[in-house]
């Protein structure tokens, strides 16, 4: 077991100033990182990890949708899965087994290089690419960042620090929840704000952290991607959009005609709109009966749609949209089959530290997306908040069944006002 600030295997990369001055003026926290090298990426392992992410993501979609069938929803399965994978690296026993079942073993040692490889693959997508006609070039940005924020005086297992470095290219940022959890919250929010290009300025609201917080595992994803074939702004027009209850609203309907990957099946149509570089795309599925189709949608049925896509000429009419979803996923994840991770009495994250008994207190996720004629801008962030089980109150029993002394005193000064003994409480006053 190692102490972050003392062991040679951990390298301090920065100097932090954590005080009680204005939160906005806080300096970035110090970072402690294992010397373990990041593992080489394996494309096959990345695909296996992606399959696990999708299976987990569609399960989570069903759980999210159950509580808001008539609301817009946007979330990032990859962000949530990567953040939870940082927690899984330190889970042990039945806690680990439950997380593996829900997350399709993503984050387990057997898929450790899958998480690493997927993270590296996604981070390689950024670049400058030509448009469909090679007449101009446009930048595409996709960034994935992982940052554990750890209590500075906690002792963490070297194997856990190595896993963070090898799988997530991450060290731990040293903060002090015990002395100033609000300052730590602001530092985490500042990091997320920077990583998401100011699209998520406050992931953690006041009250999310407290003095028992010991570790917050954060993932942030930012995307800004132009369409390979942009919509023509001149033909965008106001048109009715039919809602689930049959009522209509006016939407700004965009239109584009070109060759796209298209498919249709029993009660649905689908199209895939690529972004510049042809490395990212948006798949759109239009069911005849949305409620029934969405209720049955899972990773397998989604794969059937994408496997059916064939290049075809056609027109796509798509409304502009811009919305956000924010949720604490703790209850949903527990309901999916990993309740032990959230149980303060039974959670086992001893692979992280044995100094404190950690459990997950919250999984905060926020995502937003903006789609217009030029392309898509989106951001997501996930924070897995881990707290220390408060020390149990030792119960005592005191039976005054034999002679005893008493002192009646002034609490502020400590002055004893009356002092005596009781040797026979049945003796009447004389």
Short mmCIF file of C-alpha atoms in Angstrom, two decimals:
data_model
loop_
_atom_site.label_atom_id
_atom_site.label_comp_id
_atom_site.label_asym_id
_atom_site.label_seq_id
_atom_site.Cartn_x
_atom_site.Cartn_y
_atom_site.Cartn_z
CA UNK A 1 0.00 0.00 0.00
CA UNK A 2 1.38 3.43 -0.87
CA UNK A 3 0.89 6.99 0.23
CA UNK A 4 0.47 9.31 -2.72
CA UNK A 5 2.69 12.09 -1.47
CA UNK A 6 5.61 9.96 -0.29
CA UNK A 7 6.22 6.93 -2.48
CA UNK A 8 8.78 7.20 -5.34
CA UNK A 9 6.51 5.22 -7.70
CA UNK A 10 4.18 8.22 -7.76
CA UNK A 11 5.30 11.43 -9.43
CA UNK A 12 3.92 14.83 -8.46
CA UNK A 13 3.25 16.85 -11.60
CA UNK A 14 1.94 20.15 -10.24
CA UNK A 15 1.58 22.29 -7.15
CA UNK A 16 -1.86 22.99 -5.70
CA UNK A 17 -3.10 25.85 -3.59
CA UNK A 18 -6.23 24.97 -1.66
CA UNK A 19 -7.42 27.67 0.67
CA UNK A 20 -10.48 29.49 1.88
CA UNK A 21 -10.24 32.42 -0.51
CA UNK A 22 -12.56 32.93 -3.46
CA UNK A 23 -13.22 29.56 -5.08
CA UNK A 24 -12.84 30.97 -8.58
CA UNK A 25 -9.22 31.88 -7.83
CA UNK A 26 -8.17 28.36 -6.82
CA UNK A 27 -5.15 26.94 -8.61
CA UNK A 28 -5.32 23.53 -10.32
CA UNK A 29 -4.75 20.71 -7.81
CA UNK A 30 -1.53 18.74 -7.64
CA UNK A 31 -1.49 15.49 -9.58
CA UNK A 32 0.06 12.22 -8.47
CA UNK A 33 0.68 9.61 -11.14
CA UNK A 34 2.02 6.08 -11.22
CA UNK A 35 5.15 5.46 -13.28
CA UNK A 36 3.40 2.53 -15.01
CA UNK A 37 3.31 3.04 -18.78
CA UNK A 38 0.03 3.11 -20.64
CA UNK A 39 -0.72 -0.17 -22.40
CA UNK A 40 -0.55 -0.32 -26.19
CA UNK A 41 -3.89 -0.04 -27.96
CA UNK A 42 -5.43 -3.14 -29.52
CA UNK A 43 -8.18 -2.55 -32.14
CA UNK A 44 -9.84 -5.89 -31.42
CA UNK A 45 -9.95 -5.16 -27.70
CA UNK A 46 -11.42 -1.72 -28.46
CA UNK A 47 -14.26 -3.35 -30.40
CA UNK A 48 -14.94 -5.77 -27.56
CA UNK A 49 -15.10 -2.86 -25.15
CA UNK A 50 -17.44 -0.97 -27.49
CA UNK A 51 -19.78 -3.96 -27.54
CA UNK A 52 -19.83 -3.93 -23.75
CA UNK A 53 -20.47 -0.16 -23.68
CA UNK A 54 -23.40 -0.53 -26.07
CA UNK A 55 -24.99 -3.38 -24.15
CA UNK A 56 -24.70 -1.40 -20.93
CA UNK A 57 -25.84 1.80 -22.65
CA UNK A 58 -29.08 0.40 -24.03
CA UNK A 59 -29.92 -1.14 -20.66
CA UNK A 60 -29.39 2.27 -19.12
CA UNK A 61 -31.51 3.91 -21.82
CA UNK A 62 -34.40 1.62 -20.92
CA UNK A 63 -34.03 2.54 -17.26
CA UNK A 64 -33.83 6.26 -18.00
CA UNK A 65 -36.77 6.13 -20.36
CA UNK A 66 -38.96 4.29 -17.87
CA UNK A 67 -39.19 7.41 -15.76
CA UNK A 68 -39.64 9.93 -18.58
CA UNK A 69 -41.21 8.33 -21.62
CA UNK A 70 -42.45 11.67 -22.94
CA UNK A 71 -39.26 13.69 -22.35
CA UNK A 72 -36.16 14.39 -24.43
CA UNK A 73 -33.21 12.30 -23.27
CA UNK A 74 -29.52 12.60 -24.07
CA UNK A 75 -26.74 10.78 -22.26
CA UNK A 76 -23.34 9.31 -23.03
CA UNK A 77 -22.98 5.55 -22.47
CA UNK A 78 -19.24 5.88 -23.13
CA UNK A 79 -18.74 8.60 -20.53
CA UNK A 80 -20.69 6.72 -17.88
CA UNK A 81 -18.99 3.42 -18.69
CA UNK A 82 -15.49 4.89 -18.59
CA UNK A 83 -16.13 6.67 -15.29
CA UNK A 84 -17.55 3.51 -13.72
CA UNK A 85 -14.64 1.50 -15.13
CA UNK A 86 -12.28 3.61 -13.03
CA UNK A 87 -14.32 2.54 -10.00
CA UNK A 88 -14.44 -1.09 -11.14
CA UNK A 89 -10.64 -1.21 -11.23
CA UNK A 90 -10.70 -1.01 -7.45
CA UNK A 91 -13.76 -3.16 -6.75
CA UNK A 92 -13.39 -6.60 -5.21
CA UNK A 93 -15.54 -9.62 -4.35
CA UNK A 94 -19.28 -9.58 -4.96
CA UNK A 95 -19.20 -5.82 -5.56
CA UNK A 96 -16.93 -6.45 -8.55
CA UNK A 97 -19.07 -9.37 -9.74
CA UNK A 98 -22.23 -7.23 -9.76
CA UNK A 99 -20.50 -4.40 -11.61
CA UNK A 100 -19.21 -6.88 -14.21
CA UNK A 101 -22.71 -8.20 -14.81
CA UNK A 102 -24.21 -4.75 -15.32
CA UNK A 103 -21.26 -3.36 -17.30
CA UNK A 104 -20.63 -6.49 -19.38
CA UNK A 105 -17.24 -6.94 -17.64
CA UNK A 106 -16.05 -3.55 -18.87
CA UNK A 107 -13.38 -2.40 -16.44
CA UNK A 108 -12.62 -5.91 -15.19
CA UNK A 109 -9.06 -7.13 -15.51
CA UNK A 110 -10.05 -9.36 -18.43
CA UNK A 111 -11.18 -6.32 -20.46
CA UNK A 112 -8.65 -3.89 -19.04
CA UNK A 113 -6.97 -3.32 -22.37
CA UNK A 114 -10.37 -2.95 -23.99
CA UNK A 115 -11.12 0.13 -21.91
CA UNK A 116 -7.66 1.50 -22.64
CA UNK A 117 -7.89 0.75 -26.35
CA UNK A 118 -11.37 2.23 -26.73
CA UNK A 119 -10.30 5.40 -24.94
CA UNK A 120 -7.28 5.76 -27.21
CA UNK A 121 -9.30 5.02 -30.33
CA UNK A 122 -11.89 7.68 -29.56
CA UNK A 123 -9.20 10.23 -28.77
CA UNK A 124 -7.62 9.62 -32.18
CA UNK A 125 -10.65 10.88 -34.12
CA UNK A 126 -9.86 14.58 -33.93
CA UNK A 127 -8.38 16.11 -37.06
CA UNK A 128 -8.98 18.25 -40.12
CA UNK A 129 -10.88 16.52 -42.91
CA UNK A 130 -12.11 17.40 -46.42
CA UNK A 131 -15.80 17.74 -47.19
CA UNK A 132 -17.69 15.40 -49.52
CA UNK A 133 -16.48 17.22 -52.62
CA UNK A 134 -12.89 17.84 -51.45
CA UNK A 135 -13.50 21.54 -51.96
CA UNK A 136 -12.75 22.58 -48.38
CA UNK A 137 -11.50 21.17 -45.07
CA UNK A 138 -13.08 21.33 -41.63
CA UNK A 139 -11.84 20.50 -38.12
CA UNK A 140 -13.51 17.73 -36.14
CA UNK A 141 -12.92 17.57 -32.40
CA UNK A 142 -13.55 14.59 -30.14
CA UNK A 143 -11.81 14.56 -26.77
CA UNK A 144 -12.12 12.05 -23.94
CA UNK A 145 -10.57 12.93 -20.59
CA UNK A 146 -10.41 11.04 -17.30
CA UNK A 147 -9.52 12.56 -13.95
CA UNK A 148 -9.77 11.03 -10.48
CA UNK A 149 -9.86 13.66 -7.71
CA UNK A 150 -8.58 12.00 -4.52
CA UNK A 151 -8.27 12.98 -0.88
CA UNK A 152 -4.68 14.15 -0.50
CA UNK A 153 -3.84 12.27 2.73
CA UNK A 154 -5.54 8.99 1.82
CA UNK A 155 -3.42 5.91 1.18
CA UNK A 156 -4.15 4.23 -2.15
CA UNK A 157 -3.11 0.80 -3.37
CA UNK A 158 -0.23 0.89 -5.85
CA UNK A 159 -2.07 -1.62 -8.06
CA UNK A 160 -4.98 0.83 -8.34
CA UNK A 161 -2.68 3.73 -9.25
CA UNK A 162 -1.05 1.51 -11.88
CA UNK A 163 -4.46 0.60 -13.34
CA UNK A 164 -5.42 4.28 -13.64
CA UNK A 165 -2.20 5.01 -15.53
CA UNK A 166 -2.25 1.92 -17.76
CA UNK A 167 -5.96 1.96 -18.67
CA UNK A 168 -6.95 5.63 -18.51
CA UNK A 169 -3.68 7.55 -18.83
CA UNK A 170 -4.68 9.21 -15.56
CA UNK A 171 -3.09 10.16 -12.30
CA UNK A 172 -5.02 11.34 -9.27
CA UNK A 173 -5.52 15.03 -8.56
CA UNK A 174 -4.98 15.77 -4.91
CA UNK A 175 -7.69 17.76 -3.17
CA UNK A 176 -8.84 18.09 0.43
CA UNK A 177 -12.48 17.13 0.92
CA UNK A 178 -12.00 16.96 4.68
CA UNK A 179 -10.91 20.58 5.07
CA UNK A 180 -12.84 22.22 2.22
CA UNK A 181 -15.12 20.01 0.13
CA UNK A 182 -16.68 23.06 -1.52
CA UNK A 183 -13.29 24.12 -2.83
CA UNK A 184 -12.77 20.60 -4.18
CA UNK A 185 -16.21 20.69 -5.82
CA UNK A 186 -15.30 23.93 -7.58
CA UNK A 187 -11.99 22.47 -8.78
CA UNK A 188 -13.79 19.46 -10.26
CA UNK A 189 -16.38 21.68 -11.92
CA UNK A 190 -13.64 23.93 -13.33
CA UNK A 191 -11.94 20.89 -14.86
CA UNK A 192 -15.19 19.66 -16.42
CA UNK A 193 -16.00 23.16 -17.70
CA UNK A 194 -12.62 23.33 -19.41
CA UNK A 195 -12.79 19.82 -20.88
CA UNK A 196 -16.31 20.38 -22.31
CA UNK A 197 -15.58 23.79 -23.80
CA UNK A 198 -17.86 25.46 -21.23
CA UNK A 199 -20.90 23.36 -22.17
CA UNK A 200 -21.06 21.82 -18.67
CA UNK A 201 -20.01 24.53 -16.21
CA UNK A 202 -21.43 22.92 -13.04
CA UNK A 203 -21.60 19.15 -13.06
CA UNK A 204 -21.59 18.90 -9.27
CA UNK A 205 -24.11 21.11 -7.49
CA UNK A 206 -23.76 22.23 -3.85
CA UNK A 207 -24.48 19.35 -1.48
CA UNK A 208 -23.13 16.63 -3.79
CA UNK A 209 -19.87 16.34 -1.84
CA UNK A 210 -19.20 16.45 1.88
CA UNK A 211 -16.36 15.98 4.33
CA UNK A 212 -16.63 12.17 3.98
CA UNK A 213 -16.00 12.28 0.21
CA UNK A 214 -12.70 10.60 -0.58
CA UNK A 215 -12.62 10.12 -4.34
CA UNK A 216 -14.48 11.53 -7.35
CA UNK A 217 -13.86 9.74 -10.66
CA UNK A 218 -14.66 12.05 -13.55
CA UNK A 219 -14.93 11.46 -17.29
CA UNK A 220 -15.62 14.24 -19.78
CA UNK A 221 -16.39 13.99 -23.49
CA UNK A 222 -16.55 16.88 -25.95
CA UNK A 223 -17.57 16.64 -29.60
CA UNK A 224 -17.74 19.23 -32.33
CA UNK A 225 -18.27 17.64 -35.72
CA UNK A 226 -19.34 19.12 -39.07
CA UNK A 227 -21.54 17.05 -41.36
CA UNK A 228 -19.79 15.49 -44.33
CA UNK A 229 -22.79 16.68 -46.35
CA UNK A 230 -24.18 19.76 -44.59
CA UNK A 231 -27.81 20.80 -44.69
CA UNK A 232 -28.60 23.86 -46.77
CA UNK A 233 -29.62 26.63 -44.40
CA UNK A 234 -31.60 28.35 -47.18
CA UNK A 235 -34.14 25.54 -47.33
CA UNK A 236 -34.70 25.17 -43.57
CA UNK A 237 -38.32 25.97 -42.87
CA UNK A 238 -40.84 25.91 -40.05
CA UNK A 239 -42.92 22.74 -40.17
CA UNK A 240 -45.17 20.79 -37.77
CA UNK A 241 -43.70 18.06 -35.58
CA UNK A 242 -46.14 15.52 -34.12
CA UNK A 243 -45.60 14.70 -30.46
CA UNK A 244 -46.38 11.40 -28.71
CA UNK A 245 -49.83 12.54 -27.62
CA UNK A 246 -50.76 13.54 -31.17
CA UNK A 247 -50.42 17.29 -30.64
CA UNK A 248 -48.13 19.29 -32.91
CA UNK A 249 -45.43 21.89 -32.42
CA UNK A 250 -43.55 23.96 -34.97
CA UNK A 251 -39.96 22.84 -35.60
CA UNK A 252 -37.17 24.24 -37.74
CA UNK A 253 -36.97 21.42 -40.28
CA UNK A 254 -33.69 21.02 -42.16
CA UNK A 255 -33.39 19.14 -45.46
CA UNK A 256 -30.56 17.49 -47.38
CA UNK A 257 -30.49 15.31 -50.51
CA UNK A 258 -27.56 13.02 -51.23
CA UNK A 259 -26.38 9.45 -50.94
CA UNK A 260 -26.57 8.08 -47.39
CA UNK A 261 -26.57 4.69 -45.66
CA UNK A 262 -30.27 3.80 -45.34
CA UNK A 263 -32.35 0.83 -44.22
CA UNK A 264 -35.95 -0.03 -43.47
CA UNK A 265 -37.51 -2.89 -41.59
CA UNK A 266 -40.75 -3.97 -39.99
CA UNK A 267 -42.16 -0.72 -38.68
CA UNK A 268 -39.02 1.41 -38.92
CA UNK A 269 -36.69 3.37 -41.18
CA UNK A 270 -33.11 4.39 -40.44
CA UNK A 271 -30.43 6.59 -41.97
CA UNK A 272 -26.86 7.35 -41.03
CA UNK A 273 -25.44 10.84 -41.48
CA UNK A 274 -21.63 10.90 -41.51
CA UNK A 275 -19.40 13.66 -40.20
CA UNK A 276 -16.29 14.88 -42.00
CA UNK A 277 -13.58 12.25 -41.98
CA UNK A 278 -16.15 9.44 -42.15
CA UNK A 279 -15.07 8.26 -38.69
CA UNK A 280 -18.16 9.41 -36.82
CA UNK A 281 -21.82 9.40 -37.82
CA UNK A 282 -25.27 9.96 -36.41
CA UNK A 283 -27.72 7.07 -36.83
CA UNK A 284 -31.36 8.16 -36.92
CA UNK A 285 -34.19 5.63 -36.45
CA UNK A 286 -37.82 6.55 -37.20
CA UNK A 287 -40.30 3.93 -35.89
CA UNK A 288 -43.94 3.83 -36.92
CA UNK A 289 -44.86 3.15 -33.29
CA UNK A 290 -42.28 4.94 -31.19
CA UNK A 291 -43.45 3.74 -27.77
CA UNK A 292 -43.43 0.06 -28.70
CA UNK A 293 -40.17 0.23 -30.62
CA UNK A 294 -38.31 2.22 -27.97
CA UNK A 295 -39.49 -0.15 -25.24
CA UNK A 296 -38.00 -3.12 -27.11
CA UNK A 297 -34.79 -1.43 -28.26
CA UNK A 298 -31.54 -3.00 -27.04
CA UNK A 299 -27.98 -3.40 -28.26
CA UNK A 300 -28.89 -6.42 -30.40
CA UNK A 301 -31.79 -4.75 -32.22
CA UNK A 302 -29.72 -1.62 -32.73
CA UNK A 303 -26.94 -3.72 -34.27
CA UNK A 304 -29.49 -5.26 -36.63
CA UNK A 305 -30.38 -1.76 -37.82
CA UNK A 306 -26.79 -0.66 -38.38
CA UNK A 307 -25.91 -3.94 -40.10
CA UNK A 308 -28.82 -3.40 -42.51
CA UNK A 309 -27.70 0.02 -43.74
CA UNK A 310 -26.99 0.25 -47.46
CA UNK A 311 -25.82 3.27 -49.47
CA UNK A 312 -28.84 4.80 -51.17
CA UNK A 313 -29.83 8.12 -52.68
CA UNK A 314 -32.51 10.04 -50.87
CA UNK A 315 -33.60 13.07 -48.86
CA UNK A 316 -33.45 13.53 -45.12
CA UNK A 317 -35.61 16.03 -43.25
CA UNK A 318 -34.41 16.55 -39.72
CA UNK A 319 -35.45 19.12 -37.13
CA UNK A 320 -32.85 21.22 -35.41
CA UNK A 321 -32.61 20.24 -31.76
CA UNK A 322 -30.77 21.46 -28.71
CA UNK A 323 -31.40 20.07 -25.22
CA UNK A 324 -29.80 18.64 -22.10
CA UNK A 325 -30.28 15.82 -19.59
CA UNK A 326 -28.88 15.64 -16.08
CA UNK A 327 -29.44 12.81 -13.63
CA UNK A 328 -28.07 10.97 -10.62
CA UNK A 329 -27.85 7.40 -11.91
CA UNK A 330 -27.22 5.70 -8.57
CA UNK A 331 -30.71 4.24 -8.16
CA UNK A 332 -30.90 3.19 -11.81
CA UNK A 333 -27.54 1.40 -11.67
CA UNK A 334 -28.44 -0.31 -8.41
CA UNK A 335 -31.71 -1.40 -10.01
CA UNK A 336 -29.85 -2.84 -13.00
CA UNK A 337 -28.05 -5.24 -10.70
CA UNK A 338 -25.13 -3.63 -8.86
CA UNK A 339 -26.61 -2.49 -5.52
CA UNK A 340 -23.59 -3.48 -3.42
CA UNK A 341 -21.47 -0.68 -4.89
CA UNK A 342 -23.87 1.83 -3.30
CA UNK A 343 -24.22 0.05 0.04
CA UNK A 344 -22.12 1.74 2.74
CA UNK A 345 -22.03 -1.42 4.83
CA UNK A 346 -21.28 -4.00 2.13
CA UNK A 347 -19.47 -2.27 -0.76
CA UNK A 348 -15.97 -3.61 -1.36
CA UNK A 349 -13.54 -1.20 -3.03
CA UNK A 350 -10.55 -2.48 -1.07
CA UNK A 351 -8.58 -2.58 -4.32
CA UNK A 352 -8.40 1.22 -4.07
CA UNK A 353 -7.55 1.68 -0.42
CA UNK A 354 -7.86 -0.12 2.88
CA UNK A 355 -7.51 3.05 4.92
CA UNK A 356 -11.15 3.97 4.32
CA UNK A 357 -14.24 1.86 3.60
CA UNK A 358 -15.42 3.37 0.34
CA UNK A 359 -18.77 3.11 -1.42
CA UNK A 360 -20.38 5.01 -4.30
CA UNK A 361 -22.57 7.82 -3.00
CA UNK A 362 -23.63 9.25 -6.39
CA UNK A 363 -23.15 8.84 -10.14
CA UNK A 364 -23.86 12.26 -11.62
CA UNK A 365 -24.24 12.43 -15.39
CA UNK A 366 -24.92 15.45 -17.56
CA UNK A 367 -25.09 15.58 -21.35
CA UNK A 368 -26.21 18.07 -23.95
CA UNK A 369 -26.39 18.14 -27.73
CA UNK A 370 -26.94 20.77 -30.41
CA UNK A 371 -27.73 19.73 -33.99
CA UNK A 372 -28.07 22.21 -36.84
CA UNK A 373 -27.35 22.54 -40.55
CA UNK A 374 -23.58 22.57 -40.09
CA UNK A 375 -23.14 19.65 -37.74
CA UNK A 376 -23.25 18.61 -34.11
CA UNK A 377 -21.77 19.93 -30.89
CA UNK A 378 -22.20 17.84 -27.77
CA UNK A 379 -20.69 17.29 -24.37
CA UNK A 380 -21.07 14.83 -21.54
CA UNK A 381 -19.54 14.40 -18.14
CA UNK A 382 -19.87 11.73 -15.46
CA UNK A 383 -18.75 11.88 -11.86
CA UNK A 384 -18.62 8.77 -9.69
CA UNK A 385 -18.58 10.13 -6.15
CA UNK A 386 -17.11 7.83 -3.53
CA UNK A 387 -17.43 8.45 0.18
CA UNK A 388 -16.06 6.97 3.36
CA UNK A 389 -18.54 5.15 5.57
CA UNK A 390 -18.77 7.27 8.71
CA UNK A 391 -17.31 5.63 11.79
CA UNK A 392 -19.99 3.58 13.54
CA UNK A 393 -21.18 4.84 16.92
CA UNK A 394 -20.07 2.42 19.62
CA UNK A 395 -23.08 1.51 21.73
CA UNK A 396 -22.53 1.24 25.44
CA UNK A 397 -24.50 0.11 28.44
CA UNK A 398 -24.03 1.63 31.90
CA UNK A 399 -26.01 0.11 34.78
CA UNK A 400 -25.68 2.11 37.98
CA UNK A 401 -26.51 -0.80 40.28
CA UNK A 402 -23.84 -0.27 42.90
CA UNK A 403 -22.44 2.76 44.69
CA UNK A 404 -21.41 5.64 42.49
CA UNK A 405 -20.19 9.22 42.61
CA UNK A 406 -21.78 12.26 41.06
CA UNK A 407 -20.65 15.78 40.26
CA UNK A 408 -22.90 18.58 39.11
CA UNK A 409 -20.81 21.08 37.20
CA UNK A 410 -20.90 24.18 35.05
CA UNK A 411 -20.12 23.16 31.49
CA UNK A 412 -18.69 26.46 30.29
CA UNK A 413 -16.22 26.89 33.11
CA UNK A 414 -15.98 23.34 34.36
CA UNK A 415 -16.69 24.39 37.95
CA UNK A 416 -18.14 21.60 40.07
CA UNK A 417 -21.24 22.90 41.81
CA UNK A 418 -22.23 19.73 43.65
CA UNK A 419 -20.24 16.62 44.36
CA UNK A 420 -21.34 13.48 46.11
CA UNK A 421 -21.85 9.75 46.12
CA UNK A 422 -24.74 7.33 46.15
CA UNK A 423 -24.31 4.17 48.15
CA UNK A 424 -27.96 3.41 48.93
CA UNK A 425 -30.57 5.13 46.82
CA UNK A 426 -33.36 3.69 49.00
CA UNK A 427 -32.29 5.62 52.10
CA UNK A 428 -34.72 8.48 52.69
CA UNK A 429 -33.50 12.04 53.13
CA UNK A 430 -32.88 13.06 56.71
#
